[in-house]
Each structure stands twice: as C-alpha cells, then as structure tokens.
mmCIF file of C-alpha atoms in Angstrom:
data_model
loop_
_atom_site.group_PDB
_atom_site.id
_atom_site.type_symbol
_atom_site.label_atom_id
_atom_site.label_comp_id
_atom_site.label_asym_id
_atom_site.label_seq_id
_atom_site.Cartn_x
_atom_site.Cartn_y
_atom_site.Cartn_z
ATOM 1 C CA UNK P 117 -16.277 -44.343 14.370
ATOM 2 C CA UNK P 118 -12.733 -43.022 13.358
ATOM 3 C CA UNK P 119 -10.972 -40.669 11.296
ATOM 4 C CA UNK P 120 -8.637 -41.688 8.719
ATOM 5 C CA UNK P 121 -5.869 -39.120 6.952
ATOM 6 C CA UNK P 122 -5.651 -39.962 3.325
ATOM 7 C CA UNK P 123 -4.295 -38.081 -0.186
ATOM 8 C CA UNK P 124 -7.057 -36.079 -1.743
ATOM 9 C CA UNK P 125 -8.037 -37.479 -5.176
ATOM 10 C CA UNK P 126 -7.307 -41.192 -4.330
ATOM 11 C CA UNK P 127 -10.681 -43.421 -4.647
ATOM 12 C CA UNK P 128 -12.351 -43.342 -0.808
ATOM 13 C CA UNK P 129 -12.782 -46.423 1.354
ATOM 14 C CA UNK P 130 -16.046 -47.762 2.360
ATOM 15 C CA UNK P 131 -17.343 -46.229 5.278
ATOM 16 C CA UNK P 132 -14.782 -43.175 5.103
ATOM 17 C CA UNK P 133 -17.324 -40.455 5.813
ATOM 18 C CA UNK P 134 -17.344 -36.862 4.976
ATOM 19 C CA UNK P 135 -13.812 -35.754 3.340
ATOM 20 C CA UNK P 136 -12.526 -32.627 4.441
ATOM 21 C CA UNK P 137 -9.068 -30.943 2.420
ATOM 22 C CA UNK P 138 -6.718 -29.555 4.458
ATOM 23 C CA UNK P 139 -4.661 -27.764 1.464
ATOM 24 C CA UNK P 140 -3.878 -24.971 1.187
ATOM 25 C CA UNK P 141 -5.366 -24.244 -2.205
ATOM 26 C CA UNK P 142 -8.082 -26.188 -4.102
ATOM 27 C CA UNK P 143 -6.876 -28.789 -6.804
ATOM 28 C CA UNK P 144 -6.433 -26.669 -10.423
ATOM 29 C CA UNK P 145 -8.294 -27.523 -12.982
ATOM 30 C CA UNK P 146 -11.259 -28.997 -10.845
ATOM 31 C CA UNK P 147 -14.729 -27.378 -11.374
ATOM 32 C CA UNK P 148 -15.532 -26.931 -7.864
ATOM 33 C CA UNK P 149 -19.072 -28.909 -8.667
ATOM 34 C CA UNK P 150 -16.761 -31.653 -9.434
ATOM 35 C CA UNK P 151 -14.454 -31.986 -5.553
ATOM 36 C CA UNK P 152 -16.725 -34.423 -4.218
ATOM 37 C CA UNK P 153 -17.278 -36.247 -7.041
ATOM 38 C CA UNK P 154 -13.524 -36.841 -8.433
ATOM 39 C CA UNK P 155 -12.912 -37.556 -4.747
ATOM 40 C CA UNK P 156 -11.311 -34.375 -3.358
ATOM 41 C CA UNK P 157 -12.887 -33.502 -0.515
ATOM 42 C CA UNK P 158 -16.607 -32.739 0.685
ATOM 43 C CA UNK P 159 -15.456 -29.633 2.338
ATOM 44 C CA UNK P 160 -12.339 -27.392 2.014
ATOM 45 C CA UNK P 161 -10.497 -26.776 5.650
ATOM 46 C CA UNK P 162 -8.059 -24.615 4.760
ATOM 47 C CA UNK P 163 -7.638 -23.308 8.383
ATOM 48 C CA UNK P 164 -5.101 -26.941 9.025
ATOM 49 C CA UNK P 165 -2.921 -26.249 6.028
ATOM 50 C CA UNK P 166 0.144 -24.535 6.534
ATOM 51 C CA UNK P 167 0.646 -21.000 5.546
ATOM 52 C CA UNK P 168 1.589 -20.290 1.766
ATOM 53 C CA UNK P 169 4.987 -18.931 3.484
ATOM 54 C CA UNK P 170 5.809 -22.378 4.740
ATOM 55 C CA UNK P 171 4.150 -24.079 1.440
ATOM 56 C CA UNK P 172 6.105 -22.091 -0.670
ATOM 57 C CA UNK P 173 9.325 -22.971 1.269
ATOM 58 C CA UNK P 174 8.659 -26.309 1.010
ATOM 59 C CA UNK P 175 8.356 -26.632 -2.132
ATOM 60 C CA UNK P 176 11.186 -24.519 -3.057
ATOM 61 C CA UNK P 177 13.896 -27.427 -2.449
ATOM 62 C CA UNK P 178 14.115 -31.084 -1.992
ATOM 63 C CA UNK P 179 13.310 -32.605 1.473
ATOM 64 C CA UNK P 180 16.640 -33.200 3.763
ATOM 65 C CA UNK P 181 16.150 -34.202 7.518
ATOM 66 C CA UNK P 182 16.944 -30.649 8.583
ATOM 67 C CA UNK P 183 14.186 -28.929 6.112
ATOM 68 C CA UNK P 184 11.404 -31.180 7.473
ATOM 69 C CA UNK P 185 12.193 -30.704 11.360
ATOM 70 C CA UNK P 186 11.901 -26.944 10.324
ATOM 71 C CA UNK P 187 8.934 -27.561 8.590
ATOM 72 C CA UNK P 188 7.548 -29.592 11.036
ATOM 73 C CA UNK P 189 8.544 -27.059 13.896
ATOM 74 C CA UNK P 190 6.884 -24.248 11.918
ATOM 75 C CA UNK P 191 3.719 -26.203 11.073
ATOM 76 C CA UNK P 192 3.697 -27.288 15.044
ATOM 77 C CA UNK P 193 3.593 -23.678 15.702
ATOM 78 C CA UNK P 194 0.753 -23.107 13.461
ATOM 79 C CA UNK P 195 -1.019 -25.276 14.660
ATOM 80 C CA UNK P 196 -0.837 -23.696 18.086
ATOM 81 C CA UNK P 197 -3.015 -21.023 17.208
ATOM 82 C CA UNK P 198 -6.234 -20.753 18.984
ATOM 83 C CA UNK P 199 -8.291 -21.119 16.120
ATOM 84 C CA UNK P 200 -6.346 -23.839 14.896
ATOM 85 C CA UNK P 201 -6.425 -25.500 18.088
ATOM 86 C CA UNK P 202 -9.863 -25.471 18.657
ATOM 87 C CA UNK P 203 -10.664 -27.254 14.439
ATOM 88 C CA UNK P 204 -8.314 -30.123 15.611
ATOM 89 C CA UNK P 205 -9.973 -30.374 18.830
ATOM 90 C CA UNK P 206 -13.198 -30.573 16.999
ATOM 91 C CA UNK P 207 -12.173 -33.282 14.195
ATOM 92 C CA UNK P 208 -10.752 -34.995 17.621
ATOM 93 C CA UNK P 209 -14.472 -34.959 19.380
ATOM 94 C CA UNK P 210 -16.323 -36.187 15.687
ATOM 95 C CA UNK P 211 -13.584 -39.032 15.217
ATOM 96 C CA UNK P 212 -15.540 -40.497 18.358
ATOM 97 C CA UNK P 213 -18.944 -40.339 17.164
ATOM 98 C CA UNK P 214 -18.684 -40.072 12.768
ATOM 99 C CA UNK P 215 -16.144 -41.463 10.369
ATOM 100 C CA UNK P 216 -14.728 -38.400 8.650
ATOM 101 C CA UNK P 217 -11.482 -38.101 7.105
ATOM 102 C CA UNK P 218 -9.043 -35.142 6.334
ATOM 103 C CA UNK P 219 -6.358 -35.202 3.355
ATOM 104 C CA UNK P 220 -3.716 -33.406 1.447
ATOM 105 C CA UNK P 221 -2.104 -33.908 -2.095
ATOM 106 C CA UNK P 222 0.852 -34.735 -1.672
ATOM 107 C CA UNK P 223 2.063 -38.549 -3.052
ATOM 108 C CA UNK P 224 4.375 -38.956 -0.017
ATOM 109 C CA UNK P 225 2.558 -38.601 3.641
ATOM 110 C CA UNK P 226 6.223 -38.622 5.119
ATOM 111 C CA UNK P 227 6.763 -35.282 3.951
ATOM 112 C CA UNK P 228 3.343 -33.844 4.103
ATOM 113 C CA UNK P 229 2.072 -32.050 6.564
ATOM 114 C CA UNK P 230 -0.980 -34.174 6.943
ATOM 115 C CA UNK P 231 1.658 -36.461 8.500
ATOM 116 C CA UNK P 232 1.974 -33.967 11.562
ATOM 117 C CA UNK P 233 -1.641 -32.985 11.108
ATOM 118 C CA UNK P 234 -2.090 -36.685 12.299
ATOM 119 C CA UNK P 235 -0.066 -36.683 14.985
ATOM 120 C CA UNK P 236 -1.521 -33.218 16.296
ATOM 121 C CA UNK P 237 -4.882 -35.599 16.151
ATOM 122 C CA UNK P 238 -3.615 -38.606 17.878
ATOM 123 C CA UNK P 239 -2.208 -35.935 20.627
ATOM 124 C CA UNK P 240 -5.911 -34.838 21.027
ATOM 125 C CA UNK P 241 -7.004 -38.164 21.589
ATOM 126 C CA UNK P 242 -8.495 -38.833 18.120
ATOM 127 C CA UNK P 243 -9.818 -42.026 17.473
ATOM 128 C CA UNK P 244 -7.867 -43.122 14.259
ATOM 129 C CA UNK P 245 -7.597 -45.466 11.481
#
C-alpha cells in the first residue's frame, strides 16, 4: 500500500486508489459530477492547501529561490496547525494499509506546494511512491 502525490487532471496509474485534491479551489469549468471522472480528485481536501493569502502571493510573481523558501516557510507553518496536523497524520496511517493519492494543479511539483505537502508526509512516516 502507498500513497503517491500527483497533478490533478493527469490520467491515474493503476492501482492509485482514491484521489484526494489538495487545492485550494476546485478546477473551473468542471461540473462537479464530472471530478472523478476527468480525473481530478475523488474527494476535495482543501484543509492541506495553502491559504488564498499565500496562493495569491504566489501567484502574483515569478518563482526566485527567496520567494519559494518564504513560501515554503509559510506553508510549513500552516501546516503546523492542529487540524492540519492531525489530516497529514491520517493520510500518513492509510498510506500503510490503502493506496490513495493526494494532488495539486500545478505543471511544476518543484514549485507546488504538494512538493512540501510530500515531504510533511515522508516526515510522518508515510509510506510513498
């Protein structure tokens, strides 16, 4: 069993499991009847995303190496809420006994937080792909 972090709206792998979005916002122009299906997610996690603040900053300029360690930093931080916490300790737990995987939008996992998102995982001893 493992967990895999992947870009919403990309075809799924065999033996991926359930899907879960960690955006912020659902994908425009999708009929919510039609996530699953066009290979979205299963279920909408919002709760990992980072805050429209910090979405909204980081979208407001191009990516240099100082932006993304305070991005990073910020989304850390996050993260480090309680109720936060406690959904990555969860997806942690399942990655041992379901394939599941949790995704984001963005073309470039370098600068997405679903790249932290998977480190906060592997930190929480997820087992992943």
């Amino acid at each position: 069993m493992t967990l895999r972090v992947v870009r919403l709206g990309t075809p799924r792998r065999r033996g991926e499991g359930v899907r879960i979005g960690t955006a912020r916002r659902p994908p425009r122009g999708v009929r919510k009847s039609d996530y699953a299906r066009l290979n979205y997610y299963d279920v909408w996690l919002p709760e990992l995303a980072p805050s429209q603040k910090w979405v909204s900053w980081a979208l407001s300029q191009p990516w240099t190496e100082a932006r993304w360690r305070k991005y990073a930093r910020n989304y850390r931080r996050e993260m480090s809420d309680p109720r936060a916490e406690r959904l990555i300790e969860l997806l942690a737990a399942l990655s041992k006994r379901a394939n599941l995987s949790v995704g984001c939008y963005c073309e470039d996992e370098r600068r997405c937080h679903r790249s932290l998102l998977r480190e906060l995982l592997r930190e929480h001893g997820a087992k992943l792909t």
